[in-house]
Coordinates of C-alpha atoms in Angstrom, one line a residue:
X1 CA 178.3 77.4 55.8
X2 CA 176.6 80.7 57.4
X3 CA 173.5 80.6 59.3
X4 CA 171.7 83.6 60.5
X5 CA 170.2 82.9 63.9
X6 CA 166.5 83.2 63.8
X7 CA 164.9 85.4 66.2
X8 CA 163.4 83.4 69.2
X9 CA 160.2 84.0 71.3
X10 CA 161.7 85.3 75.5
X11 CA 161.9 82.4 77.5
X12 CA 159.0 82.6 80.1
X13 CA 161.3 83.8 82.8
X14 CA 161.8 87.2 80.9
X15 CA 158.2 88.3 81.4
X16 CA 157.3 90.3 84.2
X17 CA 155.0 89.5 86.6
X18 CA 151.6 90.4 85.6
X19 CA 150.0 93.4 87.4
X20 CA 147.9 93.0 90.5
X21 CA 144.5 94.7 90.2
X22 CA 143.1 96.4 93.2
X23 CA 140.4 94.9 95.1
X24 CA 137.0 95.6 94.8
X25 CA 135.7 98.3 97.3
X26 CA 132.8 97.2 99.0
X27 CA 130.6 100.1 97.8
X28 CA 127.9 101.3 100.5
X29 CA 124.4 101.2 99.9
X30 CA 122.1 104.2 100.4
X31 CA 120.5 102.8 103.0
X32 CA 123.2 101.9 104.9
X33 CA 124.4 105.2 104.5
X34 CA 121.7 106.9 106.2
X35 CA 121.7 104.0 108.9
X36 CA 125.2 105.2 109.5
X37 CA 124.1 108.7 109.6
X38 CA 121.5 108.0 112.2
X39 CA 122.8 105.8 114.6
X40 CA 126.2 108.1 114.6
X41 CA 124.0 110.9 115.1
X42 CA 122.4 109.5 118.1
X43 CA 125.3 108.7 119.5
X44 CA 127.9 111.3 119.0
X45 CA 125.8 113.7 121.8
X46 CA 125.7 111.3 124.5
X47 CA 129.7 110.4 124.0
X48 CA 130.9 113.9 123.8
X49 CA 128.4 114.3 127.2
X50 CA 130.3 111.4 128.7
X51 CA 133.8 112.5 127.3
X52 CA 132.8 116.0 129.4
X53 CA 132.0 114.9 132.3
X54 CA 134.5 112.5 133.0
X55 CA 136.8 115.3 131.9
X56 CA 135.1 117.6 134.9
X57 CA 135.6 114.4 137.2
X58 CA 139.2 114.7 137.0
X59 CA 139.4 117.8 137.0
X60 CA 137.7 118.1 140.1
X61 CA 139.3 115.2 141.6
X62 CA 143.3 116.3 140.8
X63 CA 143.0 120.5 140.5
X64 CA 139.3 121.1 142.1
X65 CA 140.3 120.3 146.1
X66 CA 140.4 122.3 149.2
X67 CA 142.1 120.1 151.5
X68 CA 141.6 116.6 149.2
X69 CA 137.9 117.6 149.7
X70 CA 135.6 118.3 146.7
X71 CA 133.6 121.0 148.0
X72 CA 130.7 122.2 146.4
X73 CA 130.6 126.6 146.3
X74 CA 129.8 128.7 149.3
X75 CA 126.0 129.6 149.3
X76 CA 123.7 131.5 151.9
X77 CA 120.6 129.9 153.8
X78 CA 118.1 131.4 156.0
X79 CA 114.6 130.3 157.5
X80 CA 112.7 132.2 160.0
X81 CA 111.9 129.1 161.5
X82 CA 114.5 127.3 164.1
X83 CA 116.7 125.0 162.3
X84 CA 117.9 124.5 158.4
X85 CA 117.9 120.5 157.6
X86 CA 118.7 118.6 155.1
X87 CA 116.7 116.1 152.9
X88 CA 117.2 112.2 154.4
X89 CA 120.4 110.8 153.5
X90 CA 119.8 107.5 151.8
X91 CA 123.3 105.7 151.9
X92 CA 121.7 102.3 152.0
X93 CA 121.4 102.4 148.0
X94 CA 125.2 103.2 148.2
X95 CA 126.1 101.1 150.5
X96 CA 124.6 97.8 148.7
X97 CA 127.2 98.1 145.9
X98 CA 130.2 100.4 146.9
X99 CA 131.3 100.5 150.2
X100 CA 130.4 104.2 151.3
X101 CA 134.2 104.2 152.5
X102 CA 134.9 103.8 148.5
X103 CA 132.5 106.0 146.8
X104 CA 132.3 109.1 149.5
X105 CA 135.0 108.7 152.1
X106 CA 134.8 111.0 155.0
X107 CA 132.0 114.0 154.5
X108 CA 132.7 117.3 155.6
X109 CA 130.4 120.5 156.6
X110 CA 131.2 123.9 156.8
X111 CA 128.8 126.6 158.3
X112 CA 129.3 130.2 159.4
X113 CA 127.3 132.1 161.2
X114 CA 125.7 135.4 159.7
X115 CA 124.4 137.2 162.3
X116 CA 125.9 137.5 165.9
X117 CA 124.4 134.1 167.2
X118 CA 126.3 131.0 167.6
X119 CA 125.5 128.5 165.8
X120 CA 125.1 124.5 165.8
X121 CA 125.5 122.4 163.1
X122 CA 125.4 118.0 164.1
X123 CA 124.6 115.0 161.5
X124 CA 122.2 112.6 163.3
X125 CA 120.7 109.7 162.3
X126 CA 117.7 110.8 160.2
X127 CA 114.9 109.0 162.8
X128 CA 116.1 110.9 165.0
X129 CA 116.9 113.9 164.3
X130 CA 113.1 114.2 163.0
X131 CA 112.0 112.7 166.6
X132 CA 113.7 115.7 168.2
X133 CA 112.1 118.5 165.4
X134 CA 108.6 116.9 165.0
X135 CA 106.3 120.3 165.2
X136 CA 109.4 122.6 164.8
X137 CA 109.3 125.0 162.4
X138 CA 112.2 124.9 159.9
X139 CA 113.0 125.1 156.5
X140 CA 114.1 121.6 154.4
X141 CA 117.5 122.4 152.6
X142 CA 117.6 119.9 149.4
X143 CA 120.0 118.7 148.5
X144 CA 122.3 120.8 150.8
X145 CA 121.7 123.4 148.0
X146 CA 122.9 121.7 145.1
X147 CA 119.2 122.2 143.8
X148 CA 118.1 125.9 144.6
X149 CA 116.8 127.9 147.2
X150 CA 114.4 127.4 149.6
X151 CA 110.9 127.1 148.0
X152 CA 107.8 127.9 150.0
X153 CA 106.8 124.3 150.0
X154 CA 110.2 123.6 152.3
X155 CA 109.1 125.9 154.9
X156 CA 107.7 123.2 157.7
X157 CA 105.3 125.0 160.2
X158 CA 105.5 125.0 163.5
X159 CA 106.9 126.0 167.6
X160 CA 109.8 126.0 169.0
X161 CA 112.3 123.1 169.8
X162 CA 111.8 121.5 173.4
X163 CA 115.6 122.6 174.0
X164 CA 118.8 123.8 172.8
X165 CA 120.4 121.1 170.0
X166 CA 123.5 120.5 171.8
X167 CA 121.8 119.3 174.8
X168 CA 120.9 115.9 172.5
X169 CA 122.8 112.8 172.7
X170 CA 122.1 111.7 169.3
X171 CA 124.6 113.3 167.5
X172 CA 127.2 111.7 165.3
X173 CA 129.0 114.7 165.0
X174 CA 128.5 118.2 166.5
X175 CA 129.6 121.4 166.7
X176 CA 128.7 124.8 167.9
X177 CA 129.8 128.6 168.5
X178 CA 130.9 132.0 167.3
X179 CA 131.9 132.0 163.7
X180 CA 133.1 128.7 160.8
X181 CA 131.8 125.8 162.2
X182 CA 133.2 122.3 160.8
X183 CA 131.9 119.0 161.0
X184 CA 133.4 115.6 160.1
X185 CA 131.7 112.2 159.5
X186 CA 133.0 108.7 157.9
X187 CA 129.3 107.9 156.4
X188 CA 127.9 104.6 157.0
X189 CA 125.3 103.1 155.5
X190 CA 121.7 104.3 156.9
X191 CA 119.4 107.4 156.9
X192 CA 121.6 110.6 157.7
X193 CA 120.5 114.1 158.6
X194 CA 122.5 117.6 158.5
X195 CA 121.0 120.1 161.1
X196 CA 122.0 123.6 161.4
X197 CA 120.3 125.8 164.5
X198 CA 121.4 129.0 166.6
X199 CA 123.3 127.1 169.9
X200 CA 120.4 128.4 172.0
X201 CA 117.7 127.2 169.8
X202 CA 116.1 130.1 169.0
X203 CA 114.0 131.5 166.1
X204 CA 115.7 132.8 162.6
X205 CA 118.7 131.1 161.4
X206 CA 121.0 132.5 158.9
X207 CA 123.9 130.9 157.8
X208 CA 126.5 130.6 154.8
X209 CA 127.6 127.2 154.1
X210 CA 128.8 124.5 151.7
X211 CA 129.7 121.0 151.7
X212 CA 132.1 118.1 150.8
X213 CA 133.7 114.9 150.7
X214 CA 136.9 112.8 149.7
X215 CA 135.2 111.1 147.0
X216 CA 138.2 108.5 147.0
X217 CA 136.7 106.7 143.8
X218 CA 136.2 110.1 141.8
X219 CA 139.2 109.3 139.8
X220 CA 138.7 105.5 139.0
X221 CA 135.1 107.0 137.9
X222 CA 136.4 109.7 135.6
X223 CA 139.0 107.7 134.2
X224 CA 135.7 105.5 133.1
X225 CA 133.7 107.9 131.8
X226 CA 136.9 109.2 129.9
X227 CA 137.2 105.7 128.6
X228 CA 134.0 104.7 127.7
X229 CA 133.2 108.5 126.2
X230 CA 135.3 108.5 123.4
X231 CA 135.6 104.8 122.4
X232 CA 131.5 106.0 122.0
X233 CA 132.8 109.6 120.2
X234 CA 135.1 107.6 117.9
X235 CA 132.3 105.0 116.6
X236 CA 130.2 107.9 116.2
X237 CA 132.7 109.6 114.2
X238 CA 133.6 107.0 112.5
X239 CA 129.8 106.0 111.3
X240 CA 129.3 109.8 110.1
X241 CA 132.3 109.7 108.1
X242 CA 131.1 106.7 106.8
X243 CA 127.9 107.9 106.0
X244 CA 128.7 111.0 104.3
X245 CA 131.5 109.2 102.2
X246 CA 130.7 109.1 98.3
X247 CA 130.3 106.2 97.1
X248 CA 133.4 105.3 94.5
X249 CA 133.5 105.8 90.8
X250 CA 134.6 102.7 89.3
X251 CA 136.2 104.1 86.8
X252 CA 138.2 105.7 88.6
X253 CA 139.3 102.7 90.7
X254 CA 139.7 100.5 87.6
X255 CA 142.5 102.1 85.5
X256 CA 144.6 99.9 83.9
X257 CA 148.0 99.6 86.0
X258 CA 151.0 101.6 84.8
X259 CA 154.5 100.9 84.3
X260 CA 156.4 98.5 81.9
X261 CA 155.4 95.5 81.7
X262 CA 155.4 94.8 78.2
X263 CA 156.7 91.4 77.0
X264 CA 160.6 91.9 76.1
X265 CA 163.5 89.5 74.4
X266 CA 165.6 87.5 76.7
X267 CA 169.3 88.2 77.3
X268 CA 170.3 84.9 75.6
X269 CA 168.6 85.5 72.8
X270 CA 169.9 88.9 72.2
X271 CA 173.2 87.2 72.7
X272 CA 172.8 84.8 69.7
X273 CA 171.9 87.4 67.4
X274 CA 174.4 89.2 67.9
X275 CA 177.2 86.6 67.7
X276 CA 179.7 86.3 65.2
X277 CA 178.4 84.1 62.2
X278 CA 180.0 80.5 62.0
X279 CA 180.1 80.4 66.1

């Protein structure tokens, strides 16, 4: 007797796995969009700031040298008075966190006469250096001239000094005569003072001069700033982008999944229909 196979239903291991459907985005609200917006905006300036100057620190501290000193430019001073000083050297604020060794190493001063005097140029301890000039007329110097000129309001009244500089036993470090004068000092912590005069004391000063130390730390602190700069930059970035991101269409992100995946007959029971009849 013939029987004619019916057709059979696949077994279950001849359908394909079922398609995996994206996760849901997590869509953005409008407000914190703009919250994005804001607090990367606030924070973008001050990173790219910090990303520059650590990049100028590095610069300074590996290309920027004369002599493994960073030295600021060459500038002119002048007074008509009898000696050019500089502001009071606080390196007791310094010293309380980072050894001054650390942070400046050893300071350097450069001066060169303008005129046909000699000059003097010494670092003193700041008490006394203004013991010695107390009623001198001279001219403050802030900053060594990292801030400007000379304004009217550093011009100090008074006479003359009671004798020439280099005849003072207060000086750290001294030195005097015809054209570049150089001073070095391994700062301490105290109240400094840089004093430049004519050798002899007398009136109208003119000089060019500029300043600078080792800086030993300059790296380690532009290698921070280098750091910290764009890890800030990159959140900014990164909350910007966020912010000005679209919010998704979910129709769009909810297509149904292509491919095959339609339901199909198993080998076997392809096999049995097509077998010979009586088998």
């Amino acid at each position: 007797m013939t029987t004619t196979p019916s057709s059979a239903w696949p077994d279950a291991g001849a359908w394909p796995a079922p398609p995996v459907w994206p996760a849901p985005p997590r869509r953005t609200t409008r407000t914190g969009r703009v919250l994005a917006l804001v607090v990367g905006g606030l924070l973008l300036l001050p990173g790219l700031l910090v990303l520059a100057g650590g990049g100028s620190l590095l610069w300074a501290h590996y290309l920027d040298r004369s002599d493994g000193f960073v030295v600021s430019s060459r500038e002119s001073f002048s007074t008509w008075g009898y000696a050019l000083v500089s502001d009071r050297i606080d390196l007791s604020a310094v010293s309380g966190w980072l050894p001054v060794s650390t942070a400046v190493g050893t300071a350097r001063l450069e001066v060169t006469g303008t005129r046909a005097d000699d000059v003097f140029v010494g670092i003193a301890p700041a008490a006394d250096a203004r013991a010695y000039l107390d009623g001198v007329q001279r001219t403050v110097v802030g900053g060594l001239g990292f801030d400007g000129p000379p304004a009217y309001t550093d011009q100090l009244r008074g006479g003359k000094p009671s004798g020439p500089p280099a005849d003072q036993d207060f000086w750290i470090a001294q030195a005097s005569g015809s054209g570049a004068q150089e001073v070095t000092w391994k700062p301490a912590g105290g109240d400094w003072m840089f004093v430049v005069m004519n050798a002899d004391g007398s009136q109208r000063v003119e000089v060019a001069g500029r300043i600078g130390a080792e800086v030993p730390a300059l790296g380690w602190i532009g290698w921070g700033a280098l750091v910290i700069g764009s890890g800030v930059t990159f959140v900014a970035v990164r909350l910007l982008v966020r912010g000005l991101r679209r919010p998704g269409d979910p129709s769009v992100q909810y297509r149904q999944p292509s491919g095959n995946w339609a339901p199909r007959r198993s080998s076997s029971v392809d096999g049995a229909a097509t077998s010979p009849p009586g088998l």
